[in-house]
Every structure is written in C-alpha cells, then in structure tokens.
Tab-separated table of C-alpha atoms in Angstrom:
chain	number	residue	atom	x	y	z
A	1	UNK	CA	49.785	-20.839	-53.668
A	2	UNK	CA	49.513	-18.018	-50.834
A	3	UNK	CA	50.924	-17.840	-47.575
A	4	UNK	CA	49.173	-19.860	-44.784
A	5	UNK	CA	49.187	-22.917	-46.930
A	6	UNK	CA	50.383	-26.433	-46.066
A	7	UNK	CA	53.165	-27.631	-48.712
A	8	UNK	CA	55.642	-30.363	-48.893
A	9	UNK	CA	58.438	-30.271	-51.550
A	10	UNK	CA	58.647	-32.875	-54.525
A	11	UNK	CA	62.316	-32.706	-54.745
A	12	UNK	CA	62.652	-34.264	-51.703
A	13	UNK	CA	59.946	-36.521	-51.411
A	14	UNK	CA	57.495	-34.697	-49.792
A	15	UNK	CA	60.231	-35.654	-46.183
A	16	UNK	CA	59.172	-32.625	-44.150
A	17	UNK	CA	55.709	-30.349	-44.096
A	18	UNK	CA	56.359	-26.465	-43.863
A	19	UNK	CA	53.913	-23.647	-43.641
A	20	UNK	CA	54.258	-21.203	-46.734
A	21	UNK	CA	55.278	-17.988	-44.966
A	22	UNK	CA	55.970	-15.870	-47.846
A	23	UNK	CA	55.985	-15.633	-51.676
A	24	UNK	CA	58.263	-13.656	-53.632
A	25	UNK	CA	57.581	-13.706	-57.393
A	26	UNK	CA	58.433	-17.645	-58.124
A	27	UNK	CA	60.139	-18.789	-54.762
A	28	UNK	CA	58.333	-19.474	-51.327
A	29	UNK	CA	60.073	-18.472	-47.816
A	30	UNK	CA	58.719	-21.854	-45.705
A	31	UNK	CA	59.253	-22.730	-42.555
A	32	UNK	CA	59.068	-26.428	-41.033
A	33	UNK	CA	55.951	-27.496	-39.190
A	34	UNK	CA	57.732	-30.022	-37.017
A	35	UNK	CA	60.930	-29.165	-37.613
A	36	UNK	CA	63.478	-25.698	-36.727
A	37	UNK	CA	63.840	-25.449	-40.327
A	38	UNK	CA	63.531	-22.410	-42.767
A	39	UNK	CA	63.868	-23.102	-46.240
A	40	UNK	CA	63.011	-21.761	-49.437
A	41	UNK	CA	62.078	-23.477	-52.731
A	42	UNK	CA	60.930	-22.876	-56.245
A	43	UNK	CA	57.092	-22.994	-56.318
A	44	UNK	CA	56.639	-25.382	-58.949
A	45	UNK	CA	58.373	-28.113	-56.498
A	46	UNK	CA	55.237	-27.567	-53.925
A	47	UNK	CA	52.432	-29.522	-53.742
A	48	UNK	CA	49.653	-28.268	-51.297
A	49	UNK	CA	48.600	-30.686	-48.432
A	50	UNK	CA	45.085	-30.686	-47.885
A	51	UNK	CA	44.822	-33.478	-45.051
A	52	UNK	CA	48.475	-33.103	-42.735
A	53	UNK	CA	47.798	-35.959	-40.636
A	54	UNK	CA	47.425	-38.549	-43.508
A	55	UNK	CA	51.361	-37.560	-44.987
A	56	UNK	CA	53.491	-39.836	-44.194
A	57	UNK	CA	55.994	-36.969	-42.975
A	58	UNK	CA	53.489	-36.342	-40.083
A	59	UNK	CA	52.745	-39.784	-39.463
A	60	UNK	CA	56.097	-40.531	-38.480
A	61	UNK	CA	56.775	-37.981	-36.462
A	62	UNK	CA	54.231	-38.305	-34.502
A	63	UNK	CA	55.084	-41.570	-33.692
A	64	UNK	CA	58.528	-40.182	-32.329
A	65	UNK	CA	56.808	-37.451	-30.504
A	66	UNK	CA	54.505	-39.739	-28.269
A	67	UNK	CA	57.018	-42.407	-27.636
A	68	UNK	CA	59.646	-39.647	-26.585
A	69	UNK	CA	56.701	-38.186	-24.156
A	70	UNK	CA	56.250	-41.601	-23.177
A	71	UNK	CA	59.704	-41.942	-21.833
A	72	UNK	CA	59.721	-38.361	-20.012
A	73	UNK	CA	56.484	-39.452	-18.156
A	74	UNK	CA	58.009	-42.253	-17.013
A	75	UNK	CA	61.584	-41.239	-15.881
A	76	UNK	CA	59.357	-38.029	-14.061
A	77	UNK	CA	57.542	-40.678	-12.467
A	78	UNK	CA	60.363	-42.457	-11.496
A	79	UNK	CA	61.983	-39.860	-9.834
A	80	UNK	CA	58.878	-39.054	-7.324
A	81	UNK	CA	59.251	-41.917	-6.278
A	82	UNK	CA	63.029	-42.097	-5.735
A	83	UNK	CA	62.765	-38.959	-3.858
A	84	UNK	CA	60.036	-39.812	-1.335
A	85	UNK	CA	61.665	-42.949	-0.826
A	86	UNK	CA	65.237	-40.896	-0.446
A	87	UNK	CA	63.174	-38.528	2.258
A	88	UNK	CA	61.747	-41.091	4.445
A	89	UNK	CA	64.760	-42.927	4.615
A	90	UNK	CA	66.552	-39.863	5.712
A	91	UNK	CA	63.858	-38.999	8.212
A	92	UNK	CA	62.845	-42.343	9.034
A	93	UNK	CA	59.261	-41.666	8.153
A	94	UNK	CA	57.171	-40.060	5.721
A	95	UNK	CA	57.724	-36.887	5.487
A	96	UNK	CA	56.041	-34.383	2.993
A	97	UNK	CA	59.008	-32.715	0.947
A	98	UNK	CA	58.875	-29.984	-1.981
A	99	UNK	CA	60.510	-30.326	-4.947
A	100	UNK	CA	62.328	-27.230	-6.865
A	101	UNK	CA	62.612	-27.886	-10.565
A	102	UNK	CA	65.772	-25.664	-12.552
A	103	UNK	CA	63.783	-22.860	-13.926
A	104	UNK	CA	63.681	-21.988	-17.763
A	105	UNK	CA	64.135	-19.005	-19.883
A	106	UNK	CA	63.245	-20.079	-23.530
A	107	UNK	CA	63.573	-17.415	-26.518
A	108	UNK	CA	61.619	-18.846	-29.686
A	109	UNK	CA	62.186	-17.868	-33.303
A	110	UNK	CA	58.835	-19.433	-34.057
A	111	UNK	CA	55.475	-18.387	-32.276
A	112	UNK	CA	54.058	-21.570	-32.829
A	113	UNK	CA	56.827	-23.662	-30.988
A	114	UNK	CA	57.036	-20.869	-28.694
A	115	UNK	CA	53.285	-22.173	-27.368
A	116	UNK	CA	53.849	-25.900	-28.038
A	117	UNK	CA	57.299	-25.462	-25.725
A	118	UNK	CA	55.308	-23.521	-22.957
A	119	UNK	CA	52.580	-26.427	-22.876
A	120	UNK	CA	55.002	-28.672	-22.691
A	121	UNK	CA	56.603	-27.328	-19.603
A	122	UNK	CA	53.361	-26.436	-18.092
A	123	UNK	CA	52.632	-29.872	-18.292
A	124	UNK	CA	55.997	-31.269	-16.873
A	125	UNK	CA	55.754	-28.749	-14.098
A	126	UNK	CA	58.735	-26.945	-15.498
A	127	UNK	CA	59.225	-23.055	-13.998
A	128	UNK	CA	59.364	-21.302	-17.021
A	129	UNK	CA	59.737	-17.990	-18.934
A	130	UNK	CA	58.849	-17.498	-23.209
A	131	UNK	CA	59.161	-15.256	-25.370
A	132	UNK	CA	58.878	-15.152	-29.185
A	133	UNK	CA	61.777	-13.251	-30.742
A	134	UNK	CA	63.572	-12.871	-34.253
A	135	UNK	CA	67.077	-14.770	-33.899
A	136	UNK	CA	68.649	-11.385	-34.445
A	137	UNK	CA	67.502	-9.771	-31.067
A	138	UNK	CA	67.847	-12.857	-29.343
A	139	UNK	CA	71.466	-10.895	-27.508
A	140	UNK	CA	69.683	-7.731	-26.985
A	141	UNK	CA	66.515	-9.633	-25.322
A	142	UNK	CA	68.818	-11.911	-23.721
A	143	UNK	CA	71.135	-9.419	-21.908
A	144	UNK	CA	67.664	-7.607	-20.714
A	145	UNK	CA	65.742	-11.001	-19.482
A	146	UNK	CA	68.576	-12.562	-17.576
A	147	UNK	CA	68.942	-10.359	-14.162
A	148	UNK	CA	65.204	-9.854	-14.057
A	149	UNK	CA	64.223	-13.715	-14.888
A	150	UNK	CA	67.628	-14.994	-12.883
A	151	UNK	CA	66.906	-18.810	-15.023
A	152	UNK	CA	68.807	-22.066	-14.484
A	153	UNK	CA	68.242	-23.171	-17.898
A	154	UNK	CA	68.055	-20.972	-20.937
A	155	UNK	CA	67.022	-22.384	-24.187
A	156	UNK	CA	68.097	-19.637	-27.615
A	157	UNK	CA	66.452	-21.407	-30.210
A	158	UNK	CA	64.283	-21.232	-33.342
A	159	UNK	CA	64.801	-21.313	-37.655
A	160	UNK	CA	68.119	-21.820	-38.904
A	161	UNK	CA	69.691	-24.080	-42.150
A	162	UNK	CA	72.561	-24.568	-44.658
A	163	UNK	CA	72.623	-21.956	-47.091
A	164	UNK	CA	72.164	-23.545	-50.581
A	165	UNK	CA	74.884	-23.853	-52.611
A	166	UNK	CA	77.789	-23.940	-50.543
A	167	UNK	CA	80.856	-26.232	-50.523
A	168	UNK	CA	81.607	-28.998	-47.773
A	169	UNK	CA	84.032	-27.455	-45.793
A	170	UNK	CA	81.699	-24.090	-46.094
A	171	UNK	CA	79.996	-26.192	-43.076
A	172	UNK	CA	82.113	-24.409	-41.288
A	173	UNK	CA	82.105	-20.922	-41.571
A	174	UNK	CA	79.161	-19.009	-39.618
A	175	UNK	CA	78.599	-17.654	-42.537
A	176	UNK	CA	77.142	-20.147	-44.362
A	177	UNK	CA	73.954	-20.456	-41.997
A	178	UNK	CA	70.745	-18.544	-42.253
A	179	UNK	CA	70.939	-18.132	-38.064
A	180	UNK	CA	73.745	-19.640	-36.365
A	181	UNK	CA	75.698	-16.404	-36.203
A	182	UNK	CA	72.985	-14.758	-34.134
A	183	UNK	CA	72.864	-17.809	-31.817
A	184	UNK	CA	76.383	-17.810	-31.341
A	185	UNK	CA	75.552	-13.941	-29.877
A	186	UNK	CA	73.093	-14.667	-27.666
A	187	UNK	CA	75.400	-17.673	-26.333
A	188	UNK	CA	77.872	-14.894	-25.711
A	189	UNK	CA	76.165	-12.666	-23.506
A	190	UNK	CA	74.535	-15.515	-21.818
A	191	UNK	CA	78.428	-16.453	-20.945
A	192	UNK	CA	79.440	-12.894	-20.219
A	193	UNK	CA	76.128	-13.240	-17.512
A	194	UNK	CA	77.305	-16.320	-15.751
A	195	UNK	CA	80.253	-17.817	-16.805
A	196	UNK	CA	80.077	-21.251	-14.859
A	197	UNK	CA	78.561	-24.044	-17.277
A	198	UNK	CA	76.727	-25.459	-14.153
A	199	UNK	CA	75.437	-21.862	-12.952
A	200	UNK	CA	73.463	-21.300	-15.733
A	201	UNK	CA	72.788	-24.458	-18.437
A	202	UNK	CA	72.536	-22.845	-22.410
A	203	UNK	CA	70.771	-24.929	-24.733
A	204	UNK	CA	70.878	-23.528	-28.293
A	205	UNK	CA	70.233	-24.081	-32.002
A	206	UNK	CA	67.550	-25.044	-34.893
A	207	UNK	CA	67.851	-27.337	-37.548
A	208	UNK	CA	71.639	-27.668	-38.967
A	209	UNK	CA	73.202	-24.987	-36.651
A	210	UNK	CA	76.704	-24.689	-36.276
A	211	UNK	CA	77.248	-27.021	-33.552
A	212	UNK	CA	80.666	-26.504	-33.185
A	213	UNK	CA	80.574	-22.814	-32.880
A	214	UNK	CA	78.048	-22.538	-30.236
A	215	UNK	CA	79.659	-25.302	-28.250
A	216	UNK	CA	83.064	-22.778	-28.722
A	217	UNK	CA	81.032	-19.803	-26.823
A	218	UNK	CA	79.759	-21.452	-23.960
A	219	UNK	CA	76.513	-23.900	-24.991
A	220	UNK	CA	76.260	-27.294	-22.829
A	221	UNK	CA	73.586	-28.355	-25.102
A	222	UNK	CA	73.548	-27.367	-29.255
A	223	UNK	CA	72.563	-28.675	-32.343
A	224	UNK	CA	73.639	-29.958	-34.805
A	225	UNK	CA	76.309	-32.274	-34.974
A	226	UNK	CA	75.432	-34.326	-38.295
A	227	UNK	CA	73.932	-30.820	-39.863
A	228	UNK	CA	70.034	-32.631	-39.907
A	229	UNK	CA	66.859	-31.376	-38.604
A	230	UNK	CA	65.977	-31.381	-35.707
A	231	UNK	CA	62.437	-31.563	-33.976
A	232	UNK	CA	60.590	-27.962	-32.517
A	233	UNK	CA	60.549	-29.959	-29.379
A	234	UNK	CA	64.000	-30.954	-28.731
A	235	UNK	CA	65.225	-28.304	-27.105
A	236	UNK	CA	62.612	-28.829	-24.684
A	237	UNK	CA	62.958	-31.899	-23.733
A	238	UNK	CA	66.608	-31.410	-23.135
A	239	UNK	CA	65.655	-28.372	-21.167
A	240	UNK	CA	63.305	-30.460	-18.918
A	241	UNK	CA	65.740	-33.174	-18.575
A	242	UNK	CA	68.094	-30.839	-16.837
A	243	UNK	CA	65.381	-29.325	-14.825
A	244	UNK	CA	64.289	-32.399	-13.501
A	245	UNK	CA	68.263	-33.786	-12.417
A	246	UNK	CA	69.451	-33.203	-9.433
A	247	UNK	CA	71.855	-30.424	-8.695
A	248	UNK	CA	73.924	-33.703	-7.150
A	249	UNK	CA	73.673	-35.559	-10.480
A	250	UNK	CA	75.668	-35.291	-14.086
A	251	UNK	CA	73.108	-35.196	-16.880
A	252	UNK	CA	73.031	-38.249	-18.566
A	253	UNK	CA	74.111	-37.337	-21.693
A	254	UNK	CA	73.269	-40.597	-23.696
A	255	UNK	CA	69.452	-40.734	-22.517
A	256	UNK	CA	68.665	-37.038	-23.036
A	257	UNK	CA	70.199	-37.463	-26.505
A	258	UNK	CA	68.655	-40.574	-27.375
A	259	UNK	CA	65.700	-39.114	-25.267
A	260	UNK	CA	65.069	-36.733	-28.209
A	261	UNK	CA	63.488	-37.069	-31.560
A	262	UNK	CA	66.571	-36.315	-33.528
A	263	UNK	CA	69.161	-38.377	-31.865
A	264	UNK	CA	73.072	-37.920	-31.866
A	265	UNK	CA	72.760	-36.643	-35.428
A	266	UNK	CA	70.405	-33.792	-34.123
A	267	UNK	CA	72.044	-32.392	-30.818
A	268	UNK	CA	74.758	-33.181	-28.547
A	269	UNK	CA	76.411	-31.322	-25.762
A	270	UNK	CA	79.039	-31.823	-22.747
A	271	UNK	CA	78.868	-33.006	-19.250
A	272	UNK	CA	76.582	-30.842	-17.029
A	273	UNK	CA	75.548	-31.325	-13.559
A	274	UNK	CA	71.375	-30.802	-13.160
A	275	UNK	CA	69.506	-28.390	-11.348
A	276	UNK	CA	66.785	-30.169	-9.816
A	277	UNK	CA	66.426	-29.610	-5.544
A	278	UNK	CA	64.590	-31.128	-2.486
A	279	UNK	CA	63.469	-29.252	0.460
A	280	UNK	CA	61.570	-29.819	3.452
A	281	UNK	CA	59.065	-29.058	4.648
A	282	UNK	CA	56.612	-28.534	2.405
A	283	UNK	CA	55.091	-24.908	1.969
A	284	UNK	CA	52.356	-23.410	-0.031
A	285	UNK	CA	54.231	-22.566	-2.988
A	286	UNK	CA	54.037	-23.449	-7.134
A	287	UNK	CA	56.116	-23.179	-10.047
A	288	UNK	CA	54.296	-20.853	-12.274
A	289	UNK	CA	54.991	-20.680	-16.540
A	290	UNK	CA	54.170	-17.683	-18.140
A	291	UNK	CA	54.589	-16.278	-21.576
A	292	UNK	CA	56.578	-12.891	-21.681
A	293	UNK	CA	55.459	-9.222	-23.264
A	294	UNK	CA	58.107	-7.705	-24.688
C-alpha cells in the first residue's frame, strides 16, 4: 500500500472511499474522497479499490450529488424568472436588469475540493475567491484576505473528525477534534472583521466539527450537529444558497439543509437574511471566480 492509492476500510464496511495520504510504519493518514473526513486506520483493515465508480460508497453518493444539483438548477432557474417578472411589473415593461450575486471567500483544507468548490461556483455564476490552506493558518490567511477580498459569504472549511478513543461527553471539548479548534479561530477573526451576522455570512466546518462551538463564535452556517460526515460539497451549496437570496429575504433554513447531501445530521445554522441584489440598468459587467496565490 503507498500513498496515492484508493482504499476503503473493512471495519466499517467499506462506507466511505479515502485517498491514502500517508503511511507511517503500520497505520495510514487517509483522507475522504467525498467526504471532509481525515482518518487514520491500521493497514491491514484496507482493501485497495481498483474500479471507484463500481463501490457502492460512490454509487450512492453520486446519486445524492446529482439530485442535490438538480434542485439548485432549478430553484436558480426559478428565481430568473421571478425577478424579470418582479422588474417588469415594477417598470411596466421589460426591462433588462443585472443581477449581483453575494460574493464568496472559500478557504479549503483539501486541494481537491478546493477545485471541485470553484467549478461549482463558476458554474452557478457565484463571485468567488479560493484558496487552499492548512486549517491551522486558516486565522492568519483569513485576517489578511478579508479587507482586500471585502466577501459576503466566507466559507472556513476542510478535514476535521472525532479523535478515537474518547468518551461521550468528550464531544464536547475542542479538544477532542483533529480541526475544530482552528475553525473556531478563523470564525473569530472573521467576527472581530464584521461583527453583524448579516454583514458578512460564515459558513464553517468538515466532517464531525464542533458544531456548537463554532455556532458560539459567530458561524450562521456549521457542521455538525449529529457529529456525521458531511459531503466536500456542502459547504458550497449552502454558500450558493445564500448568494443567490435576496438581501430582502431570510434564508430558508429547512431547504438549504435538506438542500444538502448530509441533511440536519450534517449542518445546521441560524436565521440569516441573503445577499443576493437587483439593479437596473444593465451594464457591461461579470462576476469573475478566481483561485488565489498565496
């Protein structure tokens, strides 16, 4: 077994595919393929995948993944359509309008998500910012990025988990998580930058992160409430959920968590109004998505 390879772990039924992305003697450092989840386990429970696609791991979550793209094509298309009815109505006539999604900031753990996130948002039209970073610079990169970025949205996410071995009510102490404390920091100075839940939307979290805590510091959006995995994209699509409501408008907080792969069990948040605007009249401009160099 060598880093690089596809492995799923016995133990556990073979419920989640990671990428090997270390060995150290008899124990492999993995990391999910689908999921924000770092993990390690004794090499002997690993069995190498040769064909992904064919697991039955894979299989199902691909089924999730299209049917919750499915449902953000079609609320996006909705909305068009809402809003050039809303504008002629207002104008009485047709009038060509512009519309100003919230714009995102998203700070990645995970290189891979990092490019799957950014092609989502490039194609949902989403404004947005990336940048792959270890979840312990996430504050320092943070405090940098936000005056020169200036985001609606921010998304602090990447690898995180339950430490093995600990006791129930370990669950909650920051301690007993592999990345939640560094979250929790990068919540912080996002807070200490704008203070106003509806000024400047935090989504943050990986697989079984301290919901609670990051909630505490200032999150509108974290994971995870039943301590489960949760999918790379789920983040995003809460991200471009609030992009796409209006600054007028609450975010529905039972569709965007019901929107998402994981469910209620995966991520959950507070009341937050969207930041999604209408102008007239329509100039030459676009959105633009771009990855960032640190």
């Amino acid at each position: 077994m060598k880093q690089g390879d596809l492995v799923v772990r016995n133990s556990y039924g073979g419920d989640v595919l990671f990428k090997v992305e270390d060995v150290r003697s008899q124990t492999a450092i993995l990391k999910g393929t689908d999921y924000r989840l770092l993990a390690d386990a004794p090499i002997p429970d690993l069995s190498v995948v040769r064909d992904p696609e064919s697991t039955r791991a894979v299989q199902q979550v691909r089924i999730k993944v299209n049917d919750s793209l499915k449902r953000m094509h079609s609320e996006r298309e909705r909305q068009a359509l809402e809003n050039e009815d809303n504008i002629r109505h207002a104008m009485q006539q047709s009038q060509p309008f512009f519309e100003v999604p919230g714009k995102v900031l998203h700070l990645d753990g995970d290189g891979n998500y990092l490019k799957k996130s950014m092609q989502l948002y490039n194609t949902m039209h989403v404004p947005s910012h990336g940048l792959h970073v270890h979840e312990s610079q996430m504050a320092d990169v943070l405090y940098r990025l936000l005056p020169q970025i200036q985001p609606d949205i921010v998304v602090i996410t990447g690898h995180d988990g339950v430490l093995k071995n600990r006791a129930q009510m370990d669950l909650f102490s920051l301690s007993s998580y592999k990345n939640s404390q560094h979250f929790v920091n990068a919540v912080r100075v996002a807070r200490d930058y704008e203070k106003n839940r509806d000024g400047l939307i935090v989504i943050a979290g990986a697989c079984q992160s301290h919901f609670e805590a990051l909630l505490q510091v200032g999150s509108n959006f974290a994971s995870s409430p039943g301590r489960i995995l949760i999918h790379a994209l789920d983040p995003v699509y809460i991200a471009i959920k609030a992009s796409y409501t209006s600054i007028k408008d609450t975010i529905n907080l039972s569709d965007v968590i019901h929107g998402t792969i994981s469910g209620i069990d995966g991520v959950g948040g507070i009341e937050t109004m969207g930041r999604f605007r209408v102008g007239l009249p329509k100039p030459k401009i676009t959105a633009s998505t771009s990855v960032l160099k640190r």
